[in-house]
Amino acid sequence: MGNLSTPISVQKLQTALHAKAKAEAGYRFYALYDKIYREDVLAHAYAQCRSNRGAPGVDRQDFAAVEAYGVQRWLGELALALRQESYRPEPIRRVFIPKANGKLRPLGISTLRDRVCMTAAMLMLEPIFEADLPSEQYAYRPGRNAQQAVIEVEERLHRGQTDVVDADLADYFGSIPHAELMLSLARRIVDRRVLHLIQMWLECPAEETD
């Protein structure tokens, strides 16, 4: 997510979560929710979203509007809503992007408020689930890229591992069964408030506003 460096305080928290998950494969985390609305975590989540830019959601609020309002004030109100458990996500704005083959690809755009909240949750969850992933998995992982995957494939070919499966999953993320996803999360997370957050995001309706 851009070239932002993670603040030391957030790094320490992520390192502790990862170390605990790595040391105890069966450990289930029960006190994560309050870390999502920590001031440093939300501030870093906002900075990451800001660096990614992106279009506004259904409320049409953009970064310029947030900065005119006051970022600290805006983040403070989000933290309060999370702490009081009054936070509710907005519907997802759906737009259609033309593909090279002439078809349209649907794209869901969350509001800035929801994106910041999701990013804060990701900052806490990613170190935990990273501990469970095999070393040869490269997709959608921090610090890993396609070039590294190609190098590993070459090394395996040189070792005589020549069987290859070529697969392309259509609409993978849009077709993940939510119930099974929540069960997978619950394998590591027992904090009901975190699970409720994720469930709300999964159930967000989409609105075609354009």
PDB file of N, CA and C in Angstrom, residues 98-104:
ATOM      1  N   PRO A  98     -14.739  -0.749 -18.067  1.00  0.00           N
ATOM      2  CA  PRO A  98     -14.611  -1.518 -19.312  1.00  0.00           C
ATOM      3  C   PRO A  98     -13.365  -2.401 -19.312  1.00  0.00           C
ATOM      4  N   LYS A  99     -13.523  -3.640 -19.812  1.00  0.00           N
ATOM      5  CA  LYS A  99     -12.411  -4.578 -19.929  1.00  0.00           C
ATOM      6  C   LYS A  99     -11.907  -4.586 -21.370  1.00  0.00           C
ATOM      7  N   ALA A 100     -10.741  -5.191 -21.571  1.00  0.00           N
ATOM      8  CA  ALA A 100     -10.134  -5.231 -22.906  1.00  0.00           C
ATOM      9  C   ALA A 100     -10.999  -5.982 -23.908  1.00  0.00           C
ATOM     10  N   ASN A 101     -11.792  -6.955 -23.400  1.00  0.00           N
ATOM     11  CA  ASN A 101     -12.633  -7.751 -24.302  1.00  0.00           C
ATOM     12  C   ASN A 101     -13.974  -7.086 -24.599  1.00  0.00           C
ATOM     13  N   GLY A 102     -14.147  -5.858 -24.140  1.00  0.00           N
ATOM     14  CA  GLY A 102     -15.384  -5.137 -24.409  1.00  0.00           C
ATOM     15  C   GLY A 102     -16.446  -5.299 -23.340  1.00  0.00           C
ATOM     16  N   LYS A 103     -16.234  -6.245 -22.415  1.00  0.00           N
ATOM     17  CA  LYS A 103     -17.197  -6.452 -21.337  1.00  0.00           C
ATOM     18  C   LYS A 103     -16.930  -5.452 -20.210  1.00  0.00           C
ATOM     19  N   LEU A 104     -17.816  -5.455 -19.238  1.00  0.00           N
ATOM     20  CA  LEU A 104     -17.680  -4.547 -18.105  1.00  0.00           C
ATOM     21  C   LEU A 104     -17.359  -5.318 -16.831  1.00  0.00           C
TER      22      LEU A 104
END
